[in-house]
């Protein structure tokens, strides 16, 4: 639908950007921090590990000052569980508490709203060794961990995110640092995470009267490859498995019917412990956060059809007898093979809001590419500007469609270690001078997209043009 009179973004719209602890902090075992599964997982040969990352731990003041210069209204970052509780439970690391106090206070000093993710792929290694999320004791450990966060930071943090991309941790375990287990055990782990999330939401509303909390899955609209009814059915089933299973539990306290019956047919239904049903129904998110990168396309799959490959967070392989992932011939791809679908972003916003009628904040959206630093210290990332501009345009259209969107945090604020492509795959507005294997000087450089997004924020999304402000003299008009 095309609008004759297109309204703009809300006056108080939260323009932001995001990072995660294990991908940017470094200082992996400094100042009392314990090991997480990310610290010990096998890294591909030649790929950067997380020991130093981009050294945010030692450079956070400089980095947050740059974010303030860009004009951010909100900074989405995660807290490392093992920096607070080195073993996942037990004695609190006071140096870890102090570090995040400093990060939060520095944000507030610049008028930036902190948005905190409590768990972003970095389960404490000690808990993992004790069974991880398959062990119900991890639910209690998570509840105690988030209680510590609420008690220490709840007076200043208004927005809390529970678990980043829980659906990706379930669907793509090995990529994100978790060992392989049976599908039945995987769905039991997922159920335990759902209960832990519900307890966190209940606790937030009890301890932080001014706090707001919500889940943060990865959402990808699933297209049928054709209008054949079988393809439409395959798309609906996969969408339930990939998207709605997680959000239905978070919002309604019960499993999506299509996903539940898929699990029953596959004999992988989770077992409810006593009290789980009441806990899930008692939890109520204040908003939905979700990460959007692209869409998926599937066709119906025969029972005897072989499925090749494992896919990743944004590429679908399939499941015999249910769905088969196919390439969408209508969409371009990034250098790393992910589809680019801005209109799919509008579809996702409308679908999520239509299903749940809760305010939405986008917590990841961006393009990973091979950025190059020029001799004069510039990074000309016109492809990033083009990607973000088209997605912001579609987000504005979704708002006009009726979706209640209150914030947008592209991935990522600065370059960081991609979860499975290291430092080769750069997402940030700020370039970090290092390679996969060499630390170099870790100097920060503002990319062309930094200045572009600065102008987008200052005009509240009205100026999305690709002209570039000249850094040295402030003269406008340079074409990217």
One Martini backbone bead per residue (centre of mass of N, CA, C, O) as a GRO file, in nm:
protein
  480
    1UNK     BB    1   0.095   0.037   0.023
    2UNK     BB    2   0.033   0.371  -0.068
    3UNK     BB    3   0.104   0.694   0.063
    4UNK     BB    4   0.012   1.020   0.049
    5UNK     BB    5   0.045   1.058   0.373
    6UNK     BB    6   0.348   1.048   0.539
    7UNK     BB    7   0.439   0.965   0.835
    8UNK     BB    8   0.652   0.988   1.083
    9UNK     BB    9   0.836   0.961   1.341
   10UNK     BB   10   0.837   0.958   1.647
   11UNK     BB   11   0.953   1.194   1.859
   12UNK     BB   12   1.070   0.950   2.073
   13UNK     BB   13   1.258   0.797   1.906
   14UNK     BB   14   1.487   0.514   1.926
   15UNK     BB   15   1.801   0.571   1.834
   16UNK     BB   16   2.046   0.313   1.761
   17UNK     BB   17   2.267   0.049   1.891
   18UNK     BB   18   2.471  -0.260   1.891
   19UNK     BB   19   2.589  -0.517   2.123
   20UNK     BB   20   2.818  -0.756   2.270
   21UNK     BB   21   3.021  -0.879   2.498
   22UNK     BB   22   3.188  -1.116   2.354
   23UNK     BB   23   3.232  -0.934   2.077
   24UNK     BB   24   3.379  -0.658   2.234
   25UNK     BB   25   3.526  -0.652   2.517
   26UNK     BB   26   3.701  -0.866   2.620
   27UNK     BB   27   3.863  -0.947   2.890
   28UNK     BB   28   3.792  -1.257   2.943
   29UNK     BB   29   3.985  -1.294   3.240
   30UNK     BB   30   3.933  -1.031   3.384
   31UNK     BB   31   3.847  -0.925   3.691
   32UNK     BB   32   3.703  -1.226   3.757
   33UNK     BB   33   3.629  -1.357   3.508
   34UNK     BB   34   3.469  -1.610   3.363
   35UNK     BB   35   3.386  -1.877   3.177
   36UNK     BB   36   3.252  -1.931   2.866
   37UNK     BB   37   3.152  -2.091   2.586
   38UNK     BB   38   3.298  -1.872   2.410
   39UNK     BB   39   3.590  -1.909   2.539
   40UNK     BB   40   3.598  -2.244   2.454
   41UNK     BB   41   3.537  -2.253   2.180
   42UNK     BB   42   3.584  -2.339   1.865
   43UNK     BB   43   3.799  -2.190   1.641
   44UNK     BB   44   3.861  -2.102   1.352
   45UNK     BB   45   4.105  -2.102   1.149
   46UNK     BB   46   4.204  -1.761   1.154
   47UNK     BB   47   4.004  -1.669   1.371
   48UNK     BB   48   3.885  -1.471   1.586
   49UNK     BB   49   3.867  -1.417   1.909
   50UNK     BB   50   3.754  -1.306   2.254
   51UNK     BB   51   3.992  -1.184   2.424
   52UNK     BB   52   3.972  -0.882   2.279
   53UNK     BB   53   3.846  -0.794   2.027
   54UNK     BB   54   3.766  -0.438   2.078
   55UNK     BB   55   3.818  -0.341   2.381
   56UNK     BB   56   3.575  -0.217   2.550
   57UNK     BB   57   3.662  -0.251   2.847
   58UNK     BB   58   3.898  -0.014   2.806
   59UNK     BB   59   3.708   0.183   2.583
   60UNK     BB   60   3.416   0.282   2.665
   61UNK     BB   61   3.442   0.591   2.681
   62UNK     BB   62   3.520   0.638   2.388
   63UNK     BB   63   3.281   0.484   2.258
   64UNK     BB   64   3.041   0.641   2.387
   65UNK     BB   65   3.127   0.914   2.275
   66UNK     BB   66   3.079   0.831   1.979
   67UNK     BB   67   2.779   0.767   2.011
   68UNK     BB   68   2.705   1.054   2.095
   69UNK     BB   69   2.802   1.190   1.834
   70UNK     BB   70   2.594   1.031   1.658
   71UNK     BB   71   2.312   1.042   1.857
   72UNK     BB   72   2.226   0.842   2.048
   73UNK     BB   73   1.941   0.724   2.247
   74UNK     BB   74   2.040   0.415   2.232
   75UNK     BB   75   2.210   0.132   2.403
   76UNK     BB   76   2.277  -0.192   2.305
   77UNK     BB   77   2.371  -0.428   2.557
   78UNK     BB   78   2.561  -0.671   2.724
   79UNK     BB   79   2.584  -0.901   2.990
   80UNK     BB   80   2.820  -1.089   3.150
   81UNK     BB   81   2.762  -1.341   3.350
   82UNK     BB   82   3.080  -1.402   3.426
   83UNK     BB   83   3.126  -1.106   3.544
   84UNK     BB   84   2.927  -1.154   3.788
   85UNK     BB   85   2.932  -1.490   3.768
   86UNK     BB   86   3.188  -1.694   3.714
   87UNK     BB   87   3.000  -1.976   3.776
   88UNK     BB   88   2.683  -1.865   3.763
   89UNK     BB   89   2.726  -1.894   4.072
   90UNK     BB   90   2.744  -1.734   4.377
   91UNK     BB   91   2.989  -1.529   4.377
   92UNK     BB   92   3.031  -1.196   4.347
   93UNK     BB   93   3.169  -0.970   4.111
   94UNK     BB   94   3.251  -0.650   4.183
   95UNK     BB   95   3.399  -0.564   3.921
   96UNK     BB   96   3.162  -0.623   3.737
   97UNK     BB   97   2.960  -0.433   3.861
   98UNK     BB   98   3.132  -0.176   3.818
   99UNK     BB   99   3.154  -0.175   3.513
  100UNK     BB  100   2.843  -0.146   3.447
  101UNK     BB  101   2.807   0.111   3.600
  102UNK     BB  102   2.992   0.276   3.414
  103UNK     BB  103   2.842   0.231   3.150
  104UNK     BB  104   2.569   0.344   3.237
  105UNK     BB  105   2.669   0.626   3.336
  106UNK     BB  106   2.791   0.711   3.065
  107UNK     BB  107   2.536   0.708   2.905
  108UNK     BB  108   2.373   0.911   3.085
  109UNK     BB  109   2.567   1.150   3.052
  110UNK     BB  110   2.474   1.153   2.724
  111UNK     BB  111   2.164   1.062   2.700
  112UNK     BB  112   2.172   0.744   2.705
  113UNK     BB  113   1.986   0.463   2.674
  114UNK     BB  114   1.990   0.173   2.836
  115UNK     BB  115   2.001  -0.160   2.679
  116UNK     BB  116   1.965  -0.480   2.833
  117UNK     BB  117   2.123  -0.782   2.789
  118UNK     BB  118   2.135  -1.079   2.979
  119UNK     BB  119   2.153  -1.295   2.721
  120UNK     BB  120   2.438  -1.361   2.478
  121UNK     BB  121   2.554  -1.680   2.424
  122UNK     BB  122   2.706  -1.683   2.743
  123UNK     BB  123   2.736  -1.941   2.898
  124UNK     BB  124   2.849  -2.073   3.162
  125UNK     BB  125   3.076  -2.326   3.179
  126UNK     BB  126   2.990  -2.451   3.452
  127UNK     BB  127   2.694  -2.500   3.364
  128UNK     BB  128   2.748  -2.666   3.115
  129UNK     BB  129   2.897  -2.900   3.272
  130UNK     BB  130   2.606  -2.943   3.441
  131UNK     BB  131   2.398  -2.931   3.159
  132UNK     BB  132   2.278  -2.670   3.136
  133UNK     BB  133   1.956  -2.631   3.003
  134UNK     BB  134   1.885  -2.931   3.084
  135UNK     BB  135   1.921  -2.816   3.364
  136UNK     BB  136   1.703  -2.685   3.595
  137UNK     BB  137   1.918  -2.520   3.763
  138UNK     BB  138   1.953  -2.291   3.548
  139UNK     BB  139   1.700  -2.138   3.616
  140UNK     BB  140   1.788  -2.047   3.900
  141UNK     BB  141   2.049  -1.909   3.811
  142UNK     BB  142   1.913  -1.696   3.633
  143UNK     BB  143   1.732  -1.568   3.847
  144UNK     BB  144   1.968  -1.472   4.025
  145UNK     BB  145   2.116  -1.304   3.817
  146UNK     BB  146   1.881  -1.102   3.751
  147UNK     BB  147   1.849  -0.999   4.034
  148UNK     BB  148   2.124  -0.859   4.045
  149UNK     BB  149   2.068  -0.666   3.816
  150UNK     BB  150   1.817  -0.523   3.929
  151UNK     BB  151   1.951  -0.431   4.203
  152UNK     BB  152   2.196  -0.264   4.056
  153UNK     BB  153   2.031  -0.131   3.772
  154UNK     BB  154   1.713  -0.062   3.800
  155UNK     BB  155   1.741   0.258   3.856
  156UNK     BB  156   1.856   0.304   3.529
  157UNK     BB  157   1.716   0.068   3.381
  158UNK     BB  158   1.442   0.034   3.154
  159UNK     BB  159   1.562  -0.175   2.938
  160UNK     BB  160   1.493  -0.527   2.888
  161UNK     BB  161   1.658  -0.824   2.779
  162UNK     BB  162   1.664  -1.149   2.797
  163UNK     BB  163   1.704  -1.336   2.514
  164UNK     BB  164   1.912  -1.385   2.259
  165UNK     BB  165   1.815  -1.578   2.017
  166UNK     BB  166   1.687  -1.855   2.106
  167UNK     BB  167   1.617  -1.988   1.831
  168UNK     BB  168   1.919  -2.007   1.737
  169UNK     BB  169   2.022  -2.186   1.971
  170UNK     BB  170   1.832  -2.424   1.882
  171UNK     BB  171   1.882  -2.442   1.558
  172UNK     BB  172   2.218  -2.341   1.604
  173UNK     BB  173   2.425  -2.457   1.819
  174UNK     BB  174   2.721  -2.483   1.708
  175UNK     BB  175   2.762  -2.187   1.616
  176UNK     BB  176   2.697  -2.084   1.940
  177UNK     BB  177   2.863  -2.313   2.141
  178UNK     BB  178   2.692  -2.570   2.142
  179UNK     BB  179   2.630  -2.879   2.192
  180UNK     BB  180   2.524  -3.180   2.086
  181UNK     BB  181   2.186  -3.297   2.081
  182UNK     BB  182   1.897  -3.398   2.096
  183UNK     BB  183   1.592  -3.288   2.003
  184UNK     BB  184   1.453  -3.337   2.270
  185UNK     BB  185   1.661  -3.189   2.445
  186UNK     BB  186   1.640  -2.919   2.301
  187UNK     BB  187   1.336  -2.869   2.380
  188UNK     BB  188   1.395  -2.874   2.682
  189UNK     BB  189   1.583  -2.638   2.689
  190UNK     BB  190   1.382  -2.437   2.576
  191UNK     BB  191   1.182  -2.460   2.809
  192UNK     BB  192   1.374  -2.364   3.032
  193UNK     BB  193   1.416  -2.084   2.903
  194UNK     BB  194   1.121  -1.997   2.922
  195UNK     BB  195   1.102  -2.008   3.229
  196UNK     BB  196   1.334  -1.814   3.287
  197UNK     BB  197   1.210  -1.575   3.138
  198UNK     BB  198   0.952  -1.556   3.306
  199UNK     BB  199   1.095  -1.501   3.575
  200UNK     BB  200   1.227  -1.237   3.481
  201UNK     BB  201   0.966  -1.079   3.428
  202UNK     BB  202   0.846  -1.101   3.707
  203UNK     BB  203   1.089  -0.974   3.861
  204UNK     BB  204   1.096  -0.700   3.722
  205UNK     BB  205   0.804  -0.609   3.819
  206UNK     BB  206   0.891  -0.625   4.124
  207UNK     BB  207   1.175  -0.451   4.130
  208UNK     BB  208   1.100  -0.269   3.852
  209UNK     BB  209   0.857  -0.041   3.815
  210UNK     BB  210   1.009   0.115   3.553
  211UNK     BB  211   1.041  -0.138   3.400
  212UNK     BB  212   1.117  -0.304   3.086
  213UNK     BB  213   1.027  -0.620   2.915
  214UNK     BB  214   1.175  -0.853   2.665
  215UNK     BB  215   1.208  -1.032   2.398
  216UNK     BB  216   1.489  -1.153   2.146
  217UNK     BB  217   1.440  -1.258   1.861
  218UNK     BB  218   1.457  -1.407   1.547
  219UNK     BB  219   1.306  -1.271   1.252
  220UNK     BB  220   1.153  -1.460   0.971
  221UNK     BB  221   1.004  -1.450   0.694
  222UNK     BB  222   0.804  -1.701   0.521
  223UNK     BB  223   0.812  -1.812   0.198
  224UNK     BB  224   0.654  -1.932  -0.060
  225UNK     BB  225   0.761  -2.040  -0.367
  226UNK     BB  226   0.453  -2.081  -0.413
  227UNK     BB  227   0.092  -2.121  -0.462
  228UNK     BB  228   0.101  -2.380  -0.352
  229UNK     BB  229  -0.042  -2.523  -0.086
  230UNK     BB  230   0.209  -2.685   0.009
  231UNK     BB  231   0.398  -2.435   0.033
  232UNK     BB  232   0.230  -2.277   0.236
  233UNK     BB  233   0.237  -2.492   0.455
  234UNK     BB  234   0.545  -2.505   0.487
  235UNK     BB  235   0.574  -2.206   0.573
  236UNK     BB  236   0.395  -2.221   0.826
  237UNK     BB  237   0.553  -2.437   0.978
  238UNK     BB  238   0.832  -2.301   0.982
  239UNK     BB  239   0.740  -2.039   1.121
  240UNK     BB  240   0.654  -2.176   1.383
  241UNK     BB  241   0.934  -2.298   1.450
  242UNK     BB  242   1.108  -2.025   1.420
  243UNK     BB  243   0.902  -1.802   1.565
  244UNK     BB  244   0.620  -1.864   1.734
  245UNK     BB  245   0.705  -2.052   1.958
  246UNK     BB  246   0.854  -1.823   2.126
  247UNK     BB  247   0.638  -1.588   2.137
  248UNK     BB  248   0.390  -1.733   2.248
  249UNK     BB  249   0.510  -1.800   2.522
  250UNK     BB  250   0.593  -1.511   2.609
  251UNK     BB  251   0.293  -1.386   2.575
  252UNK     BB  252   0.076  -1.642   2.644
  253UNK     BB  253   0.202  -1.913   2.789
  254UNK     BB  254   0.199  -2.080   2.509
  255UNK     BB  255   0.202  -2.292   2.258
  256UNK     BB  256   0.213  -2.336   1.946
  257UNK     BB  257   0.016  -2.552   1.782
  258UNK     BB  258   0.189  -2.631   1.537
  259UNK     BB  259   0.453  -2.678   1.694
  260UNK     BB  260   0.346  -2.887   1.898
  261UNK     BB  261   0.257  -3.102   1.679
  262UNK     BB  262   0.533  -3.137   1.563
  263UNK     BB  263   0.665  -3.244   1.825
  264UNK     BB  264   0.477  -3.481   1.863
  265UNK     BB  265   0.539  -3.629   1.594
  266UNK     BB  266   0.865  -3.630   1.676
  267UNK     BB  267   0.906  -3.688   1.981
  268UNK     BB  268   0.986  -3.366   2.130
  269UNK     BB  269   0.846  -3.309   2.380
  270UNK     BB  270   0.822  -3.130   2.647
  271UNK     BB  271   0.858  -3.121   2.999
  272UNK     BB  272   0.662  -3.043   3.261
  273UNK     BB  273   0.688  -2.895   3.546
  274UNK     BB  274   0.598  -2.806   3.837
  275UNK     BB  275   0.462  -2.475   3.765
  276UNK     BB  276   0.518  -2.388   3.469
  277UNK     BB  277   0.241  -2.293   3.369
  278UNK     BB  278   0.209  -2.061   3.574
  279UNK     BB  279   0.464  -1.906   3.499
  280UNK     BB  280   0.405  -1.853   3.196
  281UNK     BB  281   0.123  -1.703   3.254
  282UNK     BB  282   0.249  -1.470   3.454
  283UNK     BB  283   0.399  -1.362   3.212
  284UNK     BB  284   0.472  -1.014   3.086
  285UNK     BB  285   0.541  -0.836   2.829
  286UNK     BB  286   0.599  -0.495   2.717
  287UNK     BB  287   0.764  -0.606   2.468
  288UNK     BB  288   0.914  -0.644   2.139
  289UNK     BB  289   1.208  -0.789   2.039
  290UNK     BB  290   1.391  -0.784   1.718
  291UNK     BB  291   1.572  -0.959   1.472
  292UNK     BB  292   1.669  -0.837   1.137
  293UNK     BB  293   1.781  -0.956   0.801
  294UNK     BB  294   1.573  -1.172   0.664
  295UNK     BB  295   1.446  -1.415   0.449
  296UNK     BB  296   1.248  -1.703   0.363
  297UNK     BB  297   1.239  -1.998   0.140
  298UNK     BB  298   0.986  -2.249   0.067
  299UNK     BB  299   0.916  -2.595   0.020
  300UNK     BB  300   0.801  -2.880  -0.025
  301UNK     BB  301   0.880  -3.204   0.132
  302UNK     BB  302   0.980  -3.503   0.104
  303UNK     BB  303   1.039  -3.790   0.284
  304UNK     BB  304   1.284  -3.888   0.066
  305UNK     BB  305   1.435  -3.625   0.095
  306UNK     BB  306   1.732  -3.477   0.080
  307UNK     BB  307   1.948  -3.299   0.313
  308UNK     BB  308   2.168  -3.029   0.276
  309UNK     BB  309   2.325  -2.921   0.521
  310UNK     BB  310   2.289  -2.660   0.801
  311UNK     BB  311   2.321  -2.380   0.795
  312UNK     BB  312   2.194  -2.076   0.944
  313UNK     BB  313   2.040  -1.808   1.071
  314UNK     BB  314   1.973  -1.719   0.733
  315UNK     BB  315   1.975  -2.027   0.635
  316UNK     BB  316   1.792  -2.282   0.468
  317UNK     BB  317   1.728  -2.617   0.439
  318UNK     BB  318   1.559  -2.859   0.619
  319UNK     BB  319   1.280  -3.114   0.633
  320UNK     BB  320   1.173  -3.405   0.598
  321UNK     BB  321   0.829  -3.371   0.498
  322UNK     BB  322   0.811  -3.034   0.513
  323UNK     BB  323   1.085  -2.860   0.425
  324UNK     BB  324   1.257  -2.647   0.170
  325UNK     BB  325   1.518  -2.460   0.098
  326UNK     BB  326   1.531  -2.163  -0.111
  327UNK     BB  327   1.605  -1.952  -0.350
  328UNK     BB  328   1.553  -1.613  -0.404
  329UNK     BB  329   1.532  -1.460  -0.723
  330UNK     BB  330   1.449  -1.148  -0.612
  331UNK     BB  331   1.722  -1.141  -0.438
  332UNK     BB  332   1.984  -1.016  -0.301
  333UNK     BB  333   2.331  -1.034  -0.185
  334UNK     BB  334   2.575  -1.068   0.010
  335UNK     BB  335   2.908  -1.154   0.049
  336UNK     BB  336   2.782  -1.386   0.268
  337UNK     BB  337   2.480  -1.484   0.142
  338UNK     BB  338   2.270  -1.284   0.234
  339UNK     BB  339   1.978  -1.164   0.214
  340UNK     BB  340   1.792  -0.879   0.071
  341UNK     BB  341   1.483  -0.754   0.254
  342UNK     BB  342   1.307  -0.480   0.318
  343UNK     BB  343   1.007  -0.567   0.280
  344UNK     BB  344   1.029  -0.795   0.490
  345UNK     BB  345   1.039  -0.598   0.728
  346UNK     BB  346   0.753  -0.498   0.705
  347UNK     BB  347   0.623  -0.774   0.733
  348UNK     BB  348   0.736  -0.838   1.015
  349UNK     BB  349   0.614  -0.601   1.171
  350UNK     BB  350   0.317  -0.666   1.100
  351UNK     BB  351   0.307  -0.956   1.207
  352UNK     BB  352   0.391  -0.908   1.501
  353UNK     BB  353   0.176  -0.696   1.570
  354UNK     BB  354  -0.076  -0.863   1.480
  355UNK     BB  355  -0.028  -1.095   1.696
  356UNK     BB  356   0.053  -0.906   1.981
  357UNK     BB  357   0.013  -0.600   2.046
  358UNK     BB  358   0.313  -0.483   2.080
  359UNK     BB  359   0.566  -0.316   2.124
  360UNK     BB  360   0.852  -0.228   1.912
  361UNK     BB  361   1.200  -0.335   1.892
  362UNK     BB  362   1.496  -0.305   1.718
  363UNK     BB  363   1.808  -0.498   1.781
  364UNK     BB  364   1.858  -0.595   1.472
  365UNK     BB  365   2.023  -0.447   1.173
  366UNK     BB  366   2.230  -0.555   0.898
  367UNK     BB  367   2.563  -0.545   0.732
  368UNK     BB  368   2.804  -0.772   0.628
  369UNK     BB  369   3.141  -0.668   0.542
  370UNK     BB  370   3.425  -0.568   0.347
  371UNK     BB  371   3.608  -0.343   0.490
  372UNK     BB  372   3.802  -0.042   0.399
  373UNK     BB  373   4.100   0.121   0.470
  374UNK     BB  374   4.224   0.409   0.396
  375UNK     BB  375   4.497   0.615   0.389
  376UNK     BB  376   4.297   0.860   0.513
  377UNK     BB  377   4.087   0.715   0.717
  378UNK     BB  378   3.858   0.571   0.544
  379UNK     BB  379   3.506   0.446   0.505
  380UNK     BB  380   3.331   0.332   0.214
  381UNK     BB  381   2.986   0.236   0.298
  382UNK     BB  382   2.738   0.244   0.084
  383UNK     BB  383   2.600  -0.035   0.132
  384UNK     BB  384   2.504   0.034   0.421
  385UNK     BB  385   2.335   0.278   0.361
  386UNK     BB  386   2.144   0.139   0.163
  387UNK     BB  387   2.037  -0.077   0.353
  388UNK     BB  388   1.930   0.108   0.583
  389UNK     BB  389   1.750   0.295   0.423
  390UNK     BB  390   1.550   0.077   0.317
  391UNK     BB  391   1.464  -0.019   0.604
  392UNK     BB  392   1.363   0.252   0.714
  393UNK     BB  393   1.145   0.295   0.504
  394UNK     BB  394   0.985   0.035   0.585
  395UNK     BB  395   0.939   0.111   0.878
  396UNK     BB  396   0.769   0.360   0.820
  397UNK     BB  397   0.546   0.206   0.672
  398UNK     BB  398   0.468   0.026   0.913
  399UNK     BB  399   0.374   0.259   1.089
  400UNK     BB  400   0.150   0.338   0.885
  401UNK     BB  401   0.008   0.053   0.912
  402UNK     BB  402   0.031   0.032   1.267
  403UNK     BB  403   0.294  -0.012   1.386
  404UNK     BB  404   0.454  -0.024   1.710
  405UNK     BB  405   0.746   0.167   1.690
  406UNK     BB  406   1.023   0.277   1.923
  407UNK     BB  407   1.287   0.129   1.788
  408UNK     BB  408   1.645   0.138   1.654
  409UNK     BB  409   1.915  -0.123   1.641
  410UNK     BB  410   2.171  -0.160   1.481
  411UNK     BB  411   2.405  -0.383   1.331
  412UNK     BB  412   2.666  -0.210   1.462
  413UNK     BB  413   2.825   0.019   1.638
  414UNK     BB  414   3.075  -0.176   1.606
  415UNK     BB  415   3.313  -0.358   1.544
  416UNK     BB  416   3.313  -0.721   1.557
  417UNK     BB  417   3.285  -1.051   1.644
  418UNK     BB  418   3.173  -1.272   1.460
  419UNK     BB  419   3.028  -1.577   1.538
  420UNK     BB  420   3.141  -1.704   1.221
  421UNK     BB  421   3.355  -1.449   1.083
  422UNK     BB  422   3.471  -1.249   1.253
  423UNK     BB  423   3.657  -0.965   1.126
  424UNK     BB  424   3.567  -0.979   0.826
  425UNK     BB  425   3.278  -0.922   0.939
  426UNK     BB  426   3.135  -0.606   0.905
  427UNK     BB  427   2.890  -0.374   1.085
  428UNK     BB  428   2.984  -0.099   1.163
  429UNK     BB  429   3.017   0.253   1.216
  430UNK     BB  430   3.287   0.154   1.353
  431UNK     BB  431   3.619   0.119   1.308
  432UNK     BB  432   3.845  -0.154   1.381
  433UNK     BB  433   4.197  -0.182   1.408
  434UNK     BB  434   4.194  -0.505   1.282
  435UNK     BB  435   4.236  -0.847   1.262
  436UNK     BB  436   4.220  -1.175   1.301
  437UNK     BB  437   4.549  -1.183   1.414
  438UNK     BB  438   4.575  -0.864   1.452
  439UNK     BB  439   4.560  -0.586   1.666
  440UNK     BB  440   4.719  -0.352   1.641
  441UNK     BB  441   4.564  -0.038   1.756
  442UNK     BB  442   4.239  -0.022   1.775
  443UNK     BB  443   4.145   0.201   1.618
  444UNK     BB  444   3.907   0.451   1.558
  445UNK     BB  445   3.668   0.480   1.280
  446UNK     BB  446   3.471   0.674   1.080
  447UNK     BB  447   3.227   0.608   0.884
  448UNK     BB  448   3.012   0.708   0.655
  449UNK     BB  449   2.768   0.590   0.820
  450UNK     BB  450   2.802   0.766   1.066
  451UNK     BB  451   2.717   1.039   0.931
  452UNK     BB  452   2.448   0.942   0.823
  453UNK     BB  453   2.318   0.854   1.096
  454UNK     BB  454   2.345   1.125   1.231
  455UNK     BB  455   2.137   1.261   1.038
  456UNK     BB  456   1.899   1.079   1.085
  457UNK     BB  457   1.870   1.145   1.385
  458UNK     BB  458   1.856   1.464   1.370
  459UNK     BB  459   1.581   1.413   1.169
  460UNK     BB  460   1.405   1.168   1.245
  461UNK     BB  461   1.422   1.021   0.943
  462UNK     BB  462   1.402   1.239   0.704
  463UNK     BB  463   1.717   1.206   0.629
  464UNK     BB  464   1.828   0.956   0.374
  465UNK     BB  465   2.044   1.057   0.225
  466UNK     BB  466   2.380   1.013   0.055
  467UNK     BB  467   2.512   1.240   0.162
  468UNK     BB  468   2.832   1.384   0.265
  469UNK     BB  469   2.999   1.486   0.525
  470UNK     BB  470   3.270   1.677   0.574
  471UNK     BB  471   3.488   1.635   0.827
  472UNK     BB  472   3.686   1.888   0.798
  473UNK     BB  473   3.452   2.135   0.693
  474UNK     BB  474   3.127   2.074   0.662
  475UNK     BB  475   3.073   2.013   0.368
  476UNK     BB  476   2.829   1.959   0.152
  477UNK     BB  477   2.775   1.701  -0.126
  478UNK     BB  478   2.899   1.437  -0.108
  479UNK     BB  479   2.919   1.152  -0.299
  480UNK     BB  480   2.884   0.795  -0.256
   0.00000   0.00000   0.00000
